[in-house]
Amino acid sequence: MRATVLPETRNIPIDSLLDKAFTQSDYAVNVTDTKGVLLKVNQAYLDLYKFGHEDEVLGRTQRIIRSPRTHDSVYKDMWSTISAGGTWRGNLTNMAKDGSEVFVHLTISPVREKGRLIGFMGFSLDRAQQVLLERELFHANKLMILGTLGAGLAHELNNPLASILLDAEYLRDVLVDGARPIDRDTAAQAARSVISGVERMKKVLEHLLLYSRKEGAQKHSTLPLDQLVEGSLLFMEKQLRSRGIALEFDLERNLFISCNRTQLESVIHNLLGNSRDAFEDRPAEGRVIRLKARSDGTGFAVLEYQDNAGGIPKHVLGRIFEPFFTTKQEGEGTGLGLAICRKIVAEHGGTLQCASEGDRAIFLLRLPLIRQESREILPD
Ligand SMILES: Nc1ncnc2c1ncn2[C@@H]1O[C@H](COP(=O)(O)OP(=O)(O)OP(=O)(O)O)[C@@H](O)[C@H]1O
Ligand SMILES: [Mg+2]
């Protein structure tokens, strides 16, 4: 290549200038061959991924910065895009040399010579600050949802408490006071009912703790989608039923997904909360929320969520996932609910879409299925 000399850099050959620009760039830049083997990296790359010297990375593949946190489907999508000659852009979590997480916005573009693919060039922009902010926002939204869950929680704890009290009083009457003749079957039933009531309350409280804890936002586990849906209904079911909203389920079993349970439950809570609000101005009869889970045959689980609370007007539909877009009164909605939901779902390698048909609002939640052979069931 002939070295062009620009007027401003009269005495510096362009190759040397390019080399300096590459080395000194604030972006972490890397160049690989077509197999992803690292051929050149700059100082920002070494700093971002905490390597001391380029000898530690050159000649090795990009796998050295791959994080188990990022779902396989993300890497697959990236690889199929770039090997077909396209540019891949997206946010993802990588791993530094010391095992710590590195949040980046990555752009990978193909490098060609006479039309032939000869390698790839990657730019990583550090998103650490942004991720921190997003986590704060997520936590703030979670606390707000917790506030609205309060009513459901009171029901959840009140009902078992009332029946525990009745059963315990009965047992006291027959065992301690001798006020009534003892009937062994009734007494055994009362004891069993006390235990199951306490177990139910324990479950609700454990869930609540998990939800409100900040560090709950990090953990990933493998579980079937129907269990996730059932878990998210724990607090909300009574609240919805008390407003005459019926819940209908058609959930295929064994749709295993890898997820952060707290985060995905909060997605379903947001959808349920939105439906509950939308039903406010609707007739009390015929209120239904339907949840249907199935596999789409291409490696994804699809949760089809719909309510019949009047549907979503066109002008709202186009902006529904925008942060801070709300049609609710001031102080009633932040407009962050669905924006955060979409972000959480994207971080799980999935998509969240919305449609409206007649009086129905429809949300389609797609999540990558875990392959049968790599399935490992972890405790919650
Ligand atoms: N099921 C639904 N039916 C009709 N409109 C909906 C439905 N879900 C969402 N919307 C509309 O989308 C808007 C944005 O929803 P989003 O959850 O992002 O924010 P919000 O509910 O207004 O506020 P927040 O979630 O912070 O309480 C709502 O204000 C509402 O107009
Ligand atoms: Mg909302």
PDB file of N, CA, C and O in Angstrom, residues 253-282:
ATOM      1  N   ARG A 253     -45.126 -28.459  29.758  1.00  0.00           N
ATOM      2  CA  ARG A 253     -44.121 -28.762  30.796  1.00  0.00           C
ATOM      3  C   ARG A 253     -42.736 -28.935  30.149  1.00  0.00           C
ATOM      4  O   ARG A 253     -42.631 -29.054  28.935  1.00  0.00           O
ATOM      5  N   ASN A 254     -41.726 -28.999  31.009  1.00  0.00           N
ATOM      6  CA  ASN A 254     -40.346 -29.296  30.574  1.00  0.00           C
ATOM      7  C   ASN A 254     -39.748 -28.339  29.552  1.00  0.00           C
ATOM      8  O   ASN A 254     -38.928 -28.733  28.725  1.00  0.00           O
ATOM      9  N   LEU A 255     -40.193 -27.083  29.583  1.00  0.00           N
ATOM     10  CA  LEU A 255     -39.530 -26.083  28.732  1.00  0.00           C
ATOM     11  C   LEU A 255     -38.439 -25.452  29.592  1.00  0.00           C
ATOM     12  O   LEU A 255     -38.677 -24.466  30.285  1.00  0.00           O
ATOM     13  N   PHE A 256     -37.258 -26.054  29.571  1.00  0.00           N
ATOM     14  CA  PHE A 256     -36.200 -25.594  30.481  1.00  0.00           C
ATOM     15  C   PHE A 256     -35.476 -24.365  29.937  1.00  0.00           C
ATOM     16  O   PHE A 256     -35.075 -24.340  28.779  1.00  0.00           O
ATOM     17  N   ILE A 257     -35.347 -23.378  30.804  1.00  0.00           N
ATOM     18  CA  ILE A 257     -34.620 -22.169  30.413  1.00  0.00           C
ATOM     19  C   ILE A 257     -33.566 -21.865  31.486  1.00  0.00           C
ATOM     20  O   ILE A 257     -33.709 -22.304  32.629  1.00  0.00           O
ATOM     21  N   SER A 258     -32.532 -21.124  31.073  1.00  0.00           N
ATOM     22  CA  SER A 258     -31.538 -20.702  32.051  1.00  0.00           C
ATOM     23  C   SER A 258     -31.853 -19.253  32.375  1.00  0.00           C
ATOM     24  O   SER A 258     -31.892 -18.415  31.471  1.00  0.00           O
ATOM     25  N   CYS A 259     -32.107 -18.966  33.639  1.00  0.00           N
ATOM     26  CA  CYS A 259     -32.524 -17.587  33.899  1.00  0.00           C
ATOM     27  C   CYS A 259     -32.175 -17.120  35.296  1.00  0.00           C
ATOM     28  O   CYS A 259     -31.908 -17.904  36.192  1.00  0.00           O
ATOM     29  N   ASN A 260     -32.203 -15.822  35.413  1.00  0.00           N
ATOM     30  CA  ASN A 260     -32.164 -15.219  36.723  1.00  0.00           C
ATOM     31  C   ASN A 260     -33.623 -15.136  37.155  1.00  0.00           C
ATOM     32  O   ASN A 260     -34.401 -14.337  36.637  1.00  0.00           O
ATOM     33  N   ARG A 261     -33.979 -15.994  38.085  1.00  0.00           N
ATOM     34  CA  ARG A 261     -35.385 -16.163  38.435  1.00  0.00           C
ATOM     35  C   ARG A 261     -36.032 -14.855  38.904  1.00  0.00           C
ATOM     36  O   ARG A 261     -37.137 -14.511  38.476  1.00  0.00           O
ATOM     37  N   THR A 262     -35.312 -14.130  39.772  1.00  0.00           N
ATOM     38  CA  THR A 262     -35.873 -12.884  40.308  1.00  0.00           C
ATOM     39  C   THR A 262     -36.205 -11.912  39.177  1.00  0.00           C
ATOM     40  O   THR A 262     -37.261 -11.302  39.159  1.00  0.00           O
ATOM     41  N   GLN A 263     -35.277 -11.796  38.239  1.00  0.00           N
ATOM     42  CA  GLN A 263     -35.486 -10.823  37.169  1.00  0.00           C
ATOM     43  C   GLN A 263     -36.648 -11.240  36.266  1.00  0.00           C
ATOM     44  O   GLN A 263     -37.491 -10.420  35.927  1.00  0.00           O
ATOM     45  N   LEU A 264     -36.679 -12.531  35.891  1.00  0.00           N
ATOM     46  CA  LEU A 264     -37.753 -12.931  34.979  1.00  0.00           C
ATOM     47  C   LEU A 264     -39.113 -12.916  35.671  1.00  0.00           C
ATOM     48  O   LEU A 264     -40.128 -12.628  35.052  1.00  0.00           O
ATOM     49  N   GLU A 265     -39.131 -13.218  36.974  1.00  0.00           N
ATOM     50  CA  GLU A 265     -40.410 -13.107  37.691  1.00  0.00           C
ATOM     51  C   GLU A 265     -40.877 -11.665  37.686  1.00  0.00           C
ATOM     52  O   GLU A 265     -42.065 -11.380  37.578  1.00  0.00           O
ATOM     53  N   SER A 266     -39.921 -10.735  37.782  1.00  0.00           N
ATOM     54  CA  SER A 266     -40.324  -9.328  37.804  1.00  0.00           C
ATOM     55  C   SER A 266     -40.904  -8.918  36.448  1.00  0.00           C
ATOM     56  O   SER A 266     -41.739  -8.025  36.375  1.00  0.00           O
ATOM     57  N   VAL A 267     -40.466  -9.593  35.366  1.00  0.00           N
ATOM     58  CA  VAL A 267     -41.054  -9.312  34.049  1.00  0.00           C
ATOM     59  C   VAL A 267     -42.542  -9.694  34.078  1.00  0.00           C
ATOM     60  O   VAL A 267     -43.417  -8.919  33.680  1.00  0.00           O
ATOM     61  N   ILE A 268     -42.822 -10.889  34.603  1.00  0.00           N
ATOM     62  CA  ILE A 268     -44.231 -11.336  34.644  1.00  0.00           C
ATOM     63  C   ILE A 268     -45.042 -10.447  35.598  1.00  0.00           C
ATOM     64  O   ILE A 268     -46.177 -10.086  35.303  1.00  0.00           O
ATOM     65  N   HIS A 269     -44.426 -10.047  36.718  1.00  0.00           N
ATOM     66  CA  HIS A 269     -45.130  -9.127  37.635  1.00  0.00           C
ATOM     67  C   HIS A 269     -45.509  -7.827  36.942  1.00  0.00           C
ATOM     68  O   HIS A 269     -46.592  -7.300  37.129  1.00  0.00           O
ATOM     69  N   ASN A 270     -44.566  -7.296  36.127  1.00  0.00           N
ATOM     70  CA  ASN A 270     -44.844  -6.054  35.409  1.00  0.00           C
ATOM     71  C   ASN A 270     -46.020  -6.223  34.455  1.00  0.00           C
ATOM     72  O   ASN A 270     -46.887  -5.353  34.371  1.00  0.00           O
ATOM     73  N   LEU A 271     -46.035  -7.372  33.736  1.00  0.00           N
ATOM     74  CA  LEU A 271     -47.132  -7.609  32.784  1.00  0.00           C
ATOM     75  C   LEU A 271     -48.456  -7.715  33.537  1.00  0.00           C
ATOM     76  O   LEU A 271     -49.468  -7.123  33.134  1.00  0.00           O
ATOM     77  N   LEU A 272     -48.442  -8.462  34.647  1.00  0.00           N
ATOM     78  CA  LEU A 272     -49.681  -8.633  35.430  1.00  0.00           C
ATOM     79  C   LEU A 272     -50.137  -7.290  36.008  1.00  0.00           C
ATOM     80  O   LEU A 272     -51.328  -6.967  36.007  1.00  0.00           O
ATOM     81  N   GLY A 273     -49.167  -6.507  36.493  1.00  0.00           N
ATOM     82  CA  GLY A 273     -49.499  -5.198  37.073  1.00  0.00           C
ATOM     83  C   GLY A 273     -50.123  -4.292  36.017  1.00  0.00           C
ATOM     84  O   GLY A 273     -51.100  -3.583  36.277  1.00  0.00           O
ATOM     85  N   ASN A 274     -49.582  -4.330  34.798  1.00  0.00           N
ATOM     86  CA  ASN A 274     -50.130  -3.505  33.717  1.00  0.00           C
ATOM     87  C   ASN A 274     -51.550  -3.934  33.380  1.00  0.00           C
ATOM     88  O   ASN A 274     -52.421  -3.097  33.155  1.00  0.00           O
ATOM     89  N   SER A 275     -51.783  -5.265  33.328  1.00  0.00           N
ATOM     90  CA  SER A 275     -53.138  -5.742  33.011  1.00  0.00           C
ATOM     91  C   SER A 275     -54.098  -5.316  34.114  1.00  0.00           C
ATOM     92  O   SER A 275     -55.199  -4.829  33.841  1.00  0.00           O
ATOM     93  N   ARG A 276     -53.664  -5.487  35.351  1.00  0.00           N
ATOM     94  CA  ARG A 276     -54.512  -5.088  36.482  1.00  0.00           C
ATOM     95  C   ARG A 276     -54.929  -3.618  36.343  1.00  0.00           C
ATOM     96  O   ARG A 276     -56.101  -3.273  36.473  1.00  0.00           O
ATOM     97  N   ASP A 277     -53.957  -2.756  35.990  1.00  0.00           N
ATOM     98  CA  ASP A 277     -54.277  -1.330  35.841  1.00  0.00           C
ATOM     99  C   ASP A 277     -55.218  -1.096  34.659  1.00  0.00           C
ATOM    100  O   ASP A 277     -56.118  -0.265  34.735  1.00  0.00           O
ATOM    101  N   ALA A 278     -54.965  -1.848  33.558  1.00  0.00           N
ATOM    102  CA  ALA A 278     -55.796  -1.642  32.364  1.00  0.00           C
ATOM    103  C   ALA A 278     -57.245  -2.080  32.621  1.00  0.00           C
ATOM    104  O   ALA A 278     -58.174  -1.527  32.043  1.00  0.00           O
ATOM    105  N   PHE A 279     -57.439  -3.060  33.487  1.00  0.00           N
ATOM    106  CA  PHE A 279     -58.799  -3.543  33.780  1.00  0.00           C
ATOM    107  C   PHE A 279     -59.603  -2.538  34.619  1.00  0.00           C
ATOM    108  O   PHE A 279     -60.817  -2.637  34.692  1.00  0.00           O
ATOM    109  N   GLU A 280     -58.900  -1.581  35.252  1.00  0.00           N
ATOM    110  CA  GLU A 280     -59.570  -0.625  36.153  1.00  0.00           C
ATOM    111  C   GLU A 280     -60.784   0.046  35.510  1.00  0.00           C
ATOM    112  O   GLU A 280     -61.807   0.198  36.153  1.00  0.00           O
ATOM    113  N   ASP A 281     -60.632   0.465  34.232  1.00  0.00           N
ATOM    114  CA  ASP A 281     -61.741   1.195  33.581  1.00  0.00           C
ATOM    115  C   ASP A 281     -62.650   0.268  32.790  1.00  0.00           C
ATOM    116  O   ASP A 281     -63.369   0.719  31.914  1.00  0.00           O
ATOM    117  N   ARG A 282     -62.575  -1.021  33.019  1.00  0.00           N
ATOM    118  CA  ARG A 282     -63.350  -1.963  32.211  1.00  0.00           C
ATOM    119  C   ARG A 282     -64.460  -2.581  33.049  1.00  0.00           C
ATOM    120  O   ARG A 282     -64.384  -2.582  34.285  1.00  0.00           O
TER     121      ARG A 282
END
